[in-house]
Tab-separated table of C-alpha atoms in Angstrom:
chain	number	residue	atom	x	y	z
A	1	MET	CA	71.697	97.231	119.522
A	2	ALA	CA	74.737	95.941	121.315
A	3	PHE	CA	76.261	99.378	121.069
A	4	PHE	CA	73.677	101.041	122.735
A	5	PHE	CA	73.362	98.653	125.728
A	6	VAL	CA	77.026	99.442	126.208
A	7	ALA	CA	76.655	103.163	125.961
A	8	ILE	CA	73.591	102.822	128.319
A	9	LEU	CA	75.562	101.031	130.590
A	10	LEU	CA	78.670	103.439	130.694
A	11	ILE	CA	76.235	106.357	131.465
A	12	VAL	CA	74.588	104.306	134.242
A	13	LEU	CA	77.879	103.370	135.890
A	14	LEU	CA	78.763	107.321	135.246
A	15	LEU	CA	75.939	108.599	137.180
A	16	LEU	CA	76.367	106.047	140.054
A	17	ILE	CA	79.840	107.211	140.421
A	18	GLU	CA	78.353	111.020	140.837
A	19	VAL	CA	79.495	112.140	137.253
A	20	PRO	CA	77.401	114.828	136.850
A	21	VAL	CA	74.595	113.853	134.602
A	22	GLY	CA	75.300	115.964	131.305
A	23	PHE	CA	79.398	114.701	131.436
A	24	ALA	CA	77.979	111.400	132.069
A	25	PHE	CA	75.532	111.295	129.023
A	26	GLY	CA	78.312	113.123	126.937
A	27	VAL	CA	80.660	110.408	127.376
A	28	GLY	CA	78.193	107.637	126.811
A	29	ALA	CA	77.408	109.379	123.318
A	30	LEU	CA	80.417	109.853	122.030
A	31	ALA	CA	81.496	106.432	123.220
A	32	TYR	CA	78.073	105.306	121.377
A	33	GLY	CA	79.549	107.253	118.152
A	34	ALA	CA	82.666	105.850	118.245
A	35	LEU	CA	81.732	102.253	118.763
A	36	LEU	CA	79.278	102.503	115.335
A	37	GLY	CA	82.078	103.962	113.779
A	38	THR	CA	80.456	107.123	112.702
A	39	ASP	CA	81.559	110.620	111.575
A	40	THR	CA	81.322	112.703	115.205
A	41	SER	CA	80.727	116.124	113.317
A	42	PHE	CA	77.646	114.601	111.477
A	43	HIS	CA	75.600	113.904	114.846
A	44	THR	CA	77.100	116.964	116.547
A	45	GLY	CA	75.368	119.305	114.043
A	46	PHE	CA	72.459	117.220	114.119
A	47	GLY	CA	72.346	117.934	118.338
A	48	TYR	CA	73.278	121.606	117.381
A	49	THR	CA	70.138	121.877	115.306
A	50	GLN	CA	67.713	120.166	117.710
A	51	VAL	CA	68.472	122.302	120.513
A	52	SER	CA	68.515	125.419	118.688
A	53	ALA	CA	64.647	125.053	118.544
A	54	PHE	CA	62.517	128.006	118.763
A	55	SER	CA	60.379	125.779	121.181
A	56	LEU	CA	62.651	124.630	123.204
A	57	LEU	CA	63.676	128.620	124.178
A	58	ALA	CA	60.458	127.926	126.550
A	59	ILE	CA	62.474	125.913	129.117
A	60	PRO	CA	65.191	128.944	130.467
A	61	LEU	CA	62.188	131.355	130.443
A	62	PHE	CA	60.118	128.961	132.891
A	63	ILE	CA	62.941	127.795	134.691
A	64	MET	CA	63.744	131.603	135.154
A	65	SER	CA	60.537	132.675	136.282
A	66	GLY	CA	59.558	129.760	138.299
A	67	THR	CA	63.199	130.664	140.161
A	68	LEU	CA	62.233	134.373	140.785
A	69	MET	CA	58.979	132.849	142.087
A	70	GLY	CA	60.724	131.027	144.754
A	71	ALA	CA	63.265	134.023	145.426
A	72	SER	CA	60.284	136.196	145.992
A	73	GLY	CA	58.716	134.769	148.823
A	74	ILE	CA	55.575	133.521	146.723
A	75	SER	CA	55.740	130.114	147.960
A	76	GLU	CA	55.104	131.473	151.754
A	77	CYS	CA	51.897	133.251	150.476
A	78	LEU	CA	50.613	130.066	148.290
A	79	LEU	CA	51.299	128.119	151.663
A	80	ASP	CA	49.252	130.955	153.924
A	81	PHE	CA	46.571	130.610	151.334
A	82	VAL	CA	46.004	126.971	151.786
A	83	ASN	CA	46.459	126.716	155.246
A	84	SER	CA	43.831	128.836	155.823
A	85	PHE	CA	41.377	126.050	154.261
A	86	VAL	CA	42.582	123.401	155.764
A	87	GLY	CA	45.584	124.048	158.180
A	88	ARG	CA	43.330	123.571	161.434
A	89	PHE	CA	42.360	120.123	161.041
A	90	LYS	CA	44.556	117.385	162.453
A	91	GLY	CA	46.877	116.512	159.108
A	92	GLY	CA	46.228	119.892	157.812
A	93	LEU	CA	49.704	121.015	157.415
A	94	GLY	CA	50.334	117.699	155.415
A	95	ALA	CA	47.362	118.381	152.927
A	96	VAL	CA	48.938	121.813	153.214
A	97	THR	CA	52.050	120.864	151.675
A	98	VAL	CA	50.716	118.840	149.014
A	99	LEU	CA	48.267	121.393	147.594
A	100	THR	CA	51.083	124.025	147.622
A	101	CYS	CA	53.496	121.816	145.849
A	102	ALA	CA	50.845	121.326	143.227
A	103	LEU	CA	50.203	124.636	143.231
A	104	PHE	CA	53.955	125.612	143.158
A	105	GLY	CA	54.283	123.058	140.343
A	106	ALA	CA	51.894	125.177	138.120
A	107	ILE	CA	54.293	128.190	138.653
A	108	SER	CA	57.687	126.603	138.320
A	109	GLY	CA	57.317	123.392	136.212
A	110	SER	CA	60.341	121.826	138.262
A	111	ALA	CA	60.204	119.353	141.044
A	112	SER	CA	63.356	120.181	142.546
A	113	ALA	CA	62.076	123.768	142.643
A	114	ALA	CA	59.530	122.569	144.538
A	115	ILE	CA	61.302	120.866	146.925
A	116	ALA	CA	63.577	123.370	147.793
A	117	ALA	CA	60.951	126.230	148.192
A	118	ILE	CA	57.823	123.904	149.869
A	119	GLY	CA	60.349	121.928	151.924
A	120	LYS	CA	62.366	123.910	153.624
A	121	ILE	CA	59.673	125.757	154.879
A	122	MET	CA	57.004	123.098	155.773
A	123	VAL	CA	59.041	120.381	157.017
A	124	PRO	CA	60.415	122.325	160.024
A	125	ARG	CA	56.803	123.697	160.573
A	126	MET	CA	55.091	120.125	160.454
A	127	ILE	CA	57.860	118.693	162.793
A	128	LYS	CA	57.100	121.837	165.269
A	129	GLU	CA	53.804	120.464	165.362
A	130	GLY	CA	54.437	117.081	166.201
A	131	TYR	CA	54.442	115.490	162.356
A	132	PRO	CA	56.868	112.682	162.145
A	133	PRO	CA	60.253	113.867	160.552
A	134	GLY	CA	60.200	110.801	158.288
A	135	HIS	CA	56.673	111.197	157.224
A	136	ALA	CA	57.206	115.553	156.875
A	137	THR	CA	60.079	114.774	154.517
A	138	ALA	CA	58.158	111.780	152.387
A	139	LEU	CA	55.322	114.137	152.119
A	140	VAL	CA	57.570	116.661	150.436
A	141	ALA	CA	59.021	114.296	148.302
A	142	VAL	CA	56.470	112.044	146.957
A	143	SER	CA	54.484	115.663	146.470
A	144	SER	CA	57.235	117.506	144.348
A	145	VAL	CA	56.272	114.856	141.492
A	146	LEU	CA	53.188	116.885	141.390
A	147	ALA	CA	55.246	119.749	139.474
A	148	LEU	CA	56.133	117.136	136.464
A	149	MET	CA	52.529	116.320	136.005
A	150	ILE	CA	50.539	119.592	136.491
A	151	PRO	CA	51.588	122.187	133.866
A	152	PRO	CA	53.465	123.847	132.930
A	153	SER	CA	55.798	121.049	132.803
A	154	ILE	CA	59.415	121.669	131.413
A	155	PRO	CA	59.589	117.097	131.041
A	156	MET	CA	56.540	117.643	129.081
A	157	ILE	CA	57.695	120.526	126.723
A	158	VAL	CA	60.767	118.230	126.191
A	159	PHE	CA	58.744	115.118	125.669
A	160	ALA	CA	55.827	117.021	123.173
A	161	ILE	CA	58.939	118.143	121.283
A	162	ALA	CA	60.585	114.867	120.866
A	163	ILE	CA	57.681	112.973	119.578
A	164	ARG	CA	56.506	115.523	117.475
A	165	GLU	CA	53.127	116.285	119.427
A	166	SER	CA	51.345	119.810	120.495
A	167	VAL	CA	52.949	120.798	123.883
A	168	ALA	CA	49.195	122.081	125.349
A	169	LYS	CA	48.072	118.356	124.517
A	170	CYS	CA	51.012	116.752	126.286
A	171	PHE	CA	50.774	119.605	129.381
A	172	LEU	CA	46.851	118.475	129.593
A	173	ALA	CA	47.414	114.557	129.543
A	174	THR	CA	49.197	114.430	133.075
A	175	MET	CA	47.117	117.346	134.530
A	176	GLY	CA	43.751	114.867	135.501
A	177	SER	CA	46.333	111.885	136.573
A	178	GLY	CA	48.254	115.241	138.841
A	179	VAL	CA	44.894	116.659	140.001
A	180	LEU	CA	43.716	112.998	141.272
A	181	LEU	CA	47.414	111.858	142.772
A	182	ALA	CA	47.514	115.345	145.267
A	183	LEU	CA	43.858	114.402	146.644
A	184	ILE	CA	44.733	110.893	147.301
A	185	TYR	CA	48.072	111.823	148.791
A	186	CYS	CA	46.031	114.577	150.785
A	187	GLY	CA	43.577	111.344	151.672
A	188	LEU	CA	47.061	108.844	152.702
A	189	ASN	CA	47.998	111.700	154.718
A	190	PHE	CA	45.198	112.047	156.655
A	191	TRP	CA	44.839	108.301	157.164
A	192	PHE	CA	48.471	107.601	157.932
A	193	LEU	CA	48.525	110.183	160.728
A	194	ARG	CA	44.762	109.063	162.167
A	195	LYS	CA	46.112	107.552	165.405
A	196	ASN	CA	49.179	109.863	165.611
A	197	GLU	CA	48.799	111.653	169.024
A	198	THR	CA	51.875	114.019	169.052
A	199	ILE	CA	50.377	116.566	166.480
A	200	THR	CA	49.261	119.732	167.544
A	201	VAL	CA	46.431	121.755	165.524
A	202	GLU	CA	45.681	125.175	166.099
A	203	GLU	CA	42.617	126.322	167.449
A	204	PRO	CA	39.678	126.333	164.891
A	205	LEU	CA	38.066	129.915	163.549
A	206	SER	CA	35.166	130.460	163.469
A	207	PRO	CA	33.028	130.720	159.789
A	208	ARG	CA	33.267	134.466	160.291
A	209	ASP	CA	37.056	134.470	161.358
A	210	THR	CA	38.017	131.619	158.686
A	211	MET	CA	36.340	133.518	155.581
A	212	CYS	CA	38.216	136.625	156.627
A	213	ASP	CA	41.665	134.921	156.727
A	214	ILE	CA	40.675	132.905	153.387
A	215	ALA	CA	40.427	136.349	151.829
A	216	LYS	CA	43.168	138.031	153.862
A	217	THR	CA	45.882	135.325	152.295
A	218	GLY	CA	44.065	134.737	148.911
A	219	LYS	CA	44.785	138.357	148.456
A	220	ARG	CA	48.471	138.069	149.225
A	221	ALA	CA	48.502	135.050	146.957
A	222	SER	CA	46.329	135.998	144.299
A	223	LEU	CA	49.342	137.846	142.000
A	224	ALA	CA	50.945	134.450	142.120
A	225	ILE	CA	47.877	132.024	141.853
A	226	LEU	CA	47.042	134.655	138.521
A	227	MET	CA	50.316	133.802	136.949
A	228	PRO	CA	49.462	129.912	135.425
A	229	VAL	CA	46.004	131.082	134.538
A	230	ILE	CA	47.650	133.841	132.359
A	231	VAL	CA	50.012	131.185	131.240
A	232	LEU	CA	47.873	128.150	130.465
A	233	GLY	CA	45.036	130.679	129.111
A	234	GLY	CA	47.712	132.104	126.569
A	235	ILE	CA	48.423	128.703	125.272
A	236	TYR	CA	44.978	127.156	125.233
A	237	SER	CA	43.559	129.764	123.784
A	238	GLY	CA	45.897	130.008	120.858
A	239	ILE	CA	47.040	133.674	121.751
A	240	ALA	CA	50.654	132.276	122.538
A	241	THR	CA	52.627	129.546	122.096
A	242	PRO	CA	54.104	127.803	125.207
A	243	THR	CA	57.732	129.594	124.403
A	244	GLU	CA	55.823	132.882	124.018
A	245	ALA	CA	53.972	131.831	127.115
A	246	GLY	CA	57.125	131.440	129.227
A	247	ALA	CA	58.204	135.142	127.943
A	248	VAL	CA	54.768	136.268	129.479
A	249	ALA	CA	55.192	134.325	132.629
A	250	LEU	CA	59.084	135.722	133.124
A	251	VAL	CA	57.872	139.472	132.639
A	252	TYR	CA	55.181	138.831	135.038
A	253	THR	CA	57.127	137.609	137.757
A	254	LEU	CA	59.842	140.483	137.392
A	255	ILE	CA	56.416	142.687	137.691
A	256	VAL	CA	55.433	141.213	140.567
A	257	GLY	CA	58.641	140.525	142.579
A	258	VAL	CA	60.421	143.662	142.056
A	259	LEU	CA	57.225	146.625	141.690
A	260	ILE	CA	54.549	144.991	143.265
A	261	TYR	CA	55.496	142.574	146.222
A	262	ARG	CA	58.831	144.162	146.261
A	263	THR	CA	60.480	141.288	147.497
A	264	LEU	CA	63.036	140.330	144.843
A	265	PRO	CA	66.187	142.856	145.623
A	266	PHE	CA	69.292	143.077	143.530
A	267	ASP	CA	71.099	140.513	145.492
A	268	ASN	CA	68.011	137.621	144.925
A	269	LEU	CA	67.710	138.653	141.633
A	270	PHE	CA	71.296	138.434	140.581
A	271	ASN	CA	71.637	134.825	142.488
A	272	SER	CA	68.133	133.639	140.808
A	273	THR	CA	69.355	134.434	137.393
A	274	VAL	CA	72.462	132.591	137.882
A	275	GLU	CA	70.387	129.692	139.363
A	276	ALA	CA	68.719	129.714	136.372
A	277	ALA	CA	71.167	129.612	134.077
A	278	ARG	CA	73.230	126.836	135.806
A	279	LEU	CA	70.111	124.788	135.522
A	280	THR	CA	69.214	125.328	132.158
A	281	GLY	CA	72.892	125.122	131.070
A	282	SER	CA	72.815	121.416	132.508
A	283	ILE	CA	69.511	120.786	131.019
A	284	ILE	CA	70.532	121.707	127.487
A	285	MET	CA	73.605	119.960	127.607
A	286	VAL	CA	72.040	116.556	128.708
A	287	LEU	CA	69.428	116.949	125.752
A	288	PHE	CA	72.399	118.265	123.283
A	289	PHE	CA	73.991	114.768	123.819
A	290	LEU	CA	70.627	112.569	124.197
A	291	PHE	CA	69.964	114.168	120.767
A	292	ILE	CA	73.226	113.230	119.109
A	293	MET	CA	72.730	109.755	120.645
A	294	SER	CA	69.410	109.544	119.217
A	295	ARG	CA	70.718	110.157	115.909
A	296	GLY	CA	72.745	107.282	115.795
A	297	MET	CA	70.367	105.143	117.539
A	298	ILE	CA	67.825	105.808	114.526
A	299	LEU	CA	70.615	105.376	112.014
A	300	ALA	CA	71.564	102.037	113.647
A	301	LYS	CA	67.487	100.921	113.820
A	302	VAL	CA	67.827	100.450	117.684
A	303	PRO	CA	64.461	101.418	118.350
A	304	THR	CA	62.815	99.409	115.559
A	305	GLN	CA	64.901	96.610	116.982
A	306	PHE	CA	64.046	97.347	120.284
A	307	ALA	CA	60.156	97.169	119.533
A	308	GLY	CA	60.737	93.767	117.778
A	309	VAL	CA	62.178	92.187	121.058
A	310	LEU	CA	59.556	93.615	123.505
A	311	LEU	CA	56.841	92.481	120.665
A	312	SER	CA	59.013	88.751	120.298
A	313	ILE	CA	57.620	88.525	124.473
A	314	SER	CA	54.169	88.836	123.542
A	315	GLU	CA	51.620	90.690	121.152
A	316	ASN	CA	49.328	90.625	123.923
A	317	LYS	CA	48.362	95.016	124.308
A	318	ILE	CA	47.955	94.590	128.093
A	319	VAL	CA	51.362	92.824	128.623
A	320	ILE	CA	53.358	95.471	126.300
A	321	LEU	CA	52.047	98.245	128.081
A	322	LEU	CA	53.440	96.365	131.500
A	323	LEU	CA	56.513	96.085	130.303
A	324	ILE	CA	56.689	99.524	128.986
A	325	ASN	CA	55.959	101.031	132.490
A	326	LEU	CA	58.870	98.776	134.175
A	327	LEU	CA	61.173	99.753	131.576
A	328	LEU	CA	60.084	103.706	132.613
A	329	LEU	CA	59.908	102.839	136.222
A	330	ILE	CA	63.733	101.373	136.103
A	331	MET	CA	64.557	104.234	133.910
A	332	GLY	CA	62.925	107.167	136.398
A	333	MET	CA	65.110	105.390	138.797
A	334	ILE	CA	68.290	105.793	137.321
A	335	ILE	CA	68.414	109.448	135.217
A	336	ASP	CA	66.404	112.378	135.595
A	337	ASP	CA	63.403	113.321	134.463
A	338	VAL	CA	64.352	115.418	131.187
A	339	SER	CA	66.854	112.853	130.117
A	340	GLY	CA	63.877	110.027	130.535
A	341	GLU	CA	61.616	111.766	128.750
A	342	VAL	CA	63.891	111.800	125.756
A	343	LEU	CA	65.000	108.232	125.818
A	344	ALA	CA	61.216	106.972	126.286
A	345	ALA	CA	60.495	109.097	123.471
A	346	ILE	CA	62.944	107.693	121.633
A	347	ILE	CA	63.072	104.021	122.220
A	348	LEU	CA	59.745	103.232	123.698
A	349	LEU	CA	57.487	105.585	120.782
A	350	PRO	CA	57.697	102.673	117.919
A	351	VAL	CA	56.352	100.237	120.449
A	352	THR	CA	53.414	102.278	121.472
A	353	GLN	CA	52.971	102.933	117.829
A	354	LYS	CA	52.758	99.528	117.039
A	355	ILE	CA	50.330	98.209	119.622
A	356	GLY	CA	48.196	101.107	118.663
A	357	LEU	CA	48.686	103.556	121.377
A	358	ASP	CA	48.118	107.034	121.450
A	359	PRO	CA	50.694	109.194	121.172
A	360	ILE	CA	49.295	111.676	123.678
A	361	HIS	CA	48.077	108.426	125.999
A	362	PHE	CA	51.588	107.865	125.791
A	363	ALA	CA	52.688	111.283	127.087
A	364	ALA	CA	50.589	110.632	130.443
A	365	ILE	CA	52.201	107.384	130.888
A	366	VAL	CA	55.423	108.341	130.703
A	367	GLY	CA	54.978	111.582	132.565
A	368	THR	CA	52.906	109.746	135.300
A	369	ASN	CA	55.328	106.728	135.678
A	370	LEU	CA	58.748	108.579	135.427
A	371	GLY	CA	57.745	110.424	138.346
A	372	LEU	CA	57.306	107.528	140.417
A	373	GLY	CA	60.988	106.297	139.389
A	374	ASN	CA	62.458	109.726	140.370
A	375	ILE	CA	61.384	109.165	144.072
A	376	SER	CA	61.509	105.113	143.964
A	377	PRO	CA	64.435	103.682	145.911
A	378	PRO	CA	67.600	102.944	145.175
A	379	CYS	CA	68.376	105.489	143.197
A	380	ALA	CA	65.502	108.182	144.113
A	381	PRO	CA	67.052	111.504	143.003
A	382	LEU	CA	64.317	113.578	143.984
A	383	LEU	CA	64.040	111.470	146.833
A	384	TYR	CA	67.498	111.963	147.858
A	385	MET	CA	67.222	115.748	147.380
A	386	ALA	CA	64.373	115.969	149.821
A	387	GLY	CA	66.367	114.443	152.672
A	388	GLY	CA	69.024	116.545	151.669
A	389	VAL	CA	67.083	119.845	151.783
A	390	THR	CA	65.157	118.520	155.177
A	391	LYS	CA	68.546	117.373	156.982
A	392	GLN	CA	66.832	114.081	157.671
A	393	PRO	CA	68.218	110.193	157.740
A	394	LEU	CA	67.412	108.235	155.121
A	395	SER	CA	66.197	105.573	157.583
A	396	THR	CA	63.211	108.186	158.583
A	397	TYR	CA	61.828	108.490	155.567
A	398	VAL	CA	61.985	105.584	152.839
A	399	ASP	CA	59.395	103.336	154.898
A	400	PRO	CA	56.416	106.400	154.446
A	401	THR	CA	57.400	107.228	151.028
A	402	MET	CA	57.357	103.217	150.083
A	403	LYS	CA	53.669	103.335	151.740
A	404	PHE	CA	52.772	107.030	150.012
A	405	LEU	CA	53.806	105.230	146.612
A	406	VAL	CA	52.403	101.640	147.156
A	407	PHE	CA	49.393	103.150	147.801
A	408	GLY	CA	49.067	106.535	146.253
A	409	HIS	CA	51.513	106.647	142.834
A	410	LEU	CA	51.984	103.154	141.652
A	411	PRO	CA	47.551	102.575	141.540
A	412	MET	CA	47.371	106.063	139.472
A	413	VAL	CA	50.300	104.801	136.966
A	414	PHE	CA	47.816	101.890	136.439
A	415	ILE	CA	44.768	104.064	136.113
A	416	VAL	CA	46.424	106.357	133.479
A	417	THR	CA	47.484	102.980	131.632
A	418	PHE	CA	44.538	100.924	131.412
A	419	ILE	CA	41.758	104.033	131.756
A	420	PRO	CA	42.823	106.009	128.711
A	421	PRO	CA	39.823	108.798	129.484
A	422	VAL	CA	42.158	110.019	132.388
A	423	ALA	CA	44.759	110.558	129.839
A	424	LEU	CA	42.864	111.689	126.808
A	425	PHE	CA	39.599	113.303	128.006
A	426	LEU	CA	41.161	116.859	128.328
A	427	PRO	CA	43.514	117.122	125.440
A	428	SER	CA	40.463	116.118	123.384
A	429	LEU	CA	39.075	119.406	124.113
A	430	LEU	CA	41.364	121.154	122.502
A	431	GLY	CA	40.168	118.977	119.401
């Protein structure tokens, strides 16, 4: 197991000096194989077989459809629709940001896409209406994680494949906590801004005008909202696999963006395709090297040894779950969500099996906790991305971010961990 920790340390050091994630994991995987003294071709063959799985084809399909949705201006339609409900209250734009990130997550399945699409629009708008710039940036950062929790979620697809469980059940495992967290963030947003006197609010409309506004914006956003309904409906009804649903999502997006909205000219279409290819390539590269590394870990019995180490500390299930959550938090701070899902599946699944934890419950814990790590300093990849997109200095948004995490996301991690029905109720409906 010592060689494994050497490889992980090497990966972390490479990530800290800003080596691209795929190359960092590649060097770590090859170094691990060399330390074990095994034949590299044996491991690379396994990695190629794993990333060639039909089910992984869902990843580029969902990435492509999400990228095209963002380029077609769908995010603005969603923002206007949500704004028609809550935008004319003090703090309402903050709630619009949270809820739109949740809706956009159901379309793109990507937190970074939610930051790019929603952050560029909403943060300048909130600042213009008197919101503290740090609060606006923090709200976009923490809300982006909802895209990882509300299906279809790209990290959950990867995790389901890694633990050989139903993708549909893993999707639903984090859906309950994602919806609850969205409501909590909305509540915290209103509470934190209750004494702020700089915020300006549009004049409230009459009930009749409000209904007209909702109908008008709802009509424009209806095609965007319909996409996750079609995709998830196809998956949960058994009509389509996640990969087939991803193909349907892509075709649907092209029809809506090119033929109906006509907001996807050739230049945007080409640039979105290139961006989707780049994202897909980076994810597949990371997965390839992680699968190579996992083969060596399994042969060296690292997961079993790791389980033994944790269980030697305590056999109390509550203590073990707390340790697992601590490890997931640290993991989320250092690496991206997809890499974290695979490592969690390889290293921690044997531990959860020893304490009798349902694998779908474990999927919910991993999905909820890694999202927390991705926006928790000092590394916090999603948090820094939000700051880069909104052009705000770190000092302005660290404090409000920590308030959202401590009073919102951290309690949700404990709720999901120690109240299993939050994670298992929706998956149990699938039988």
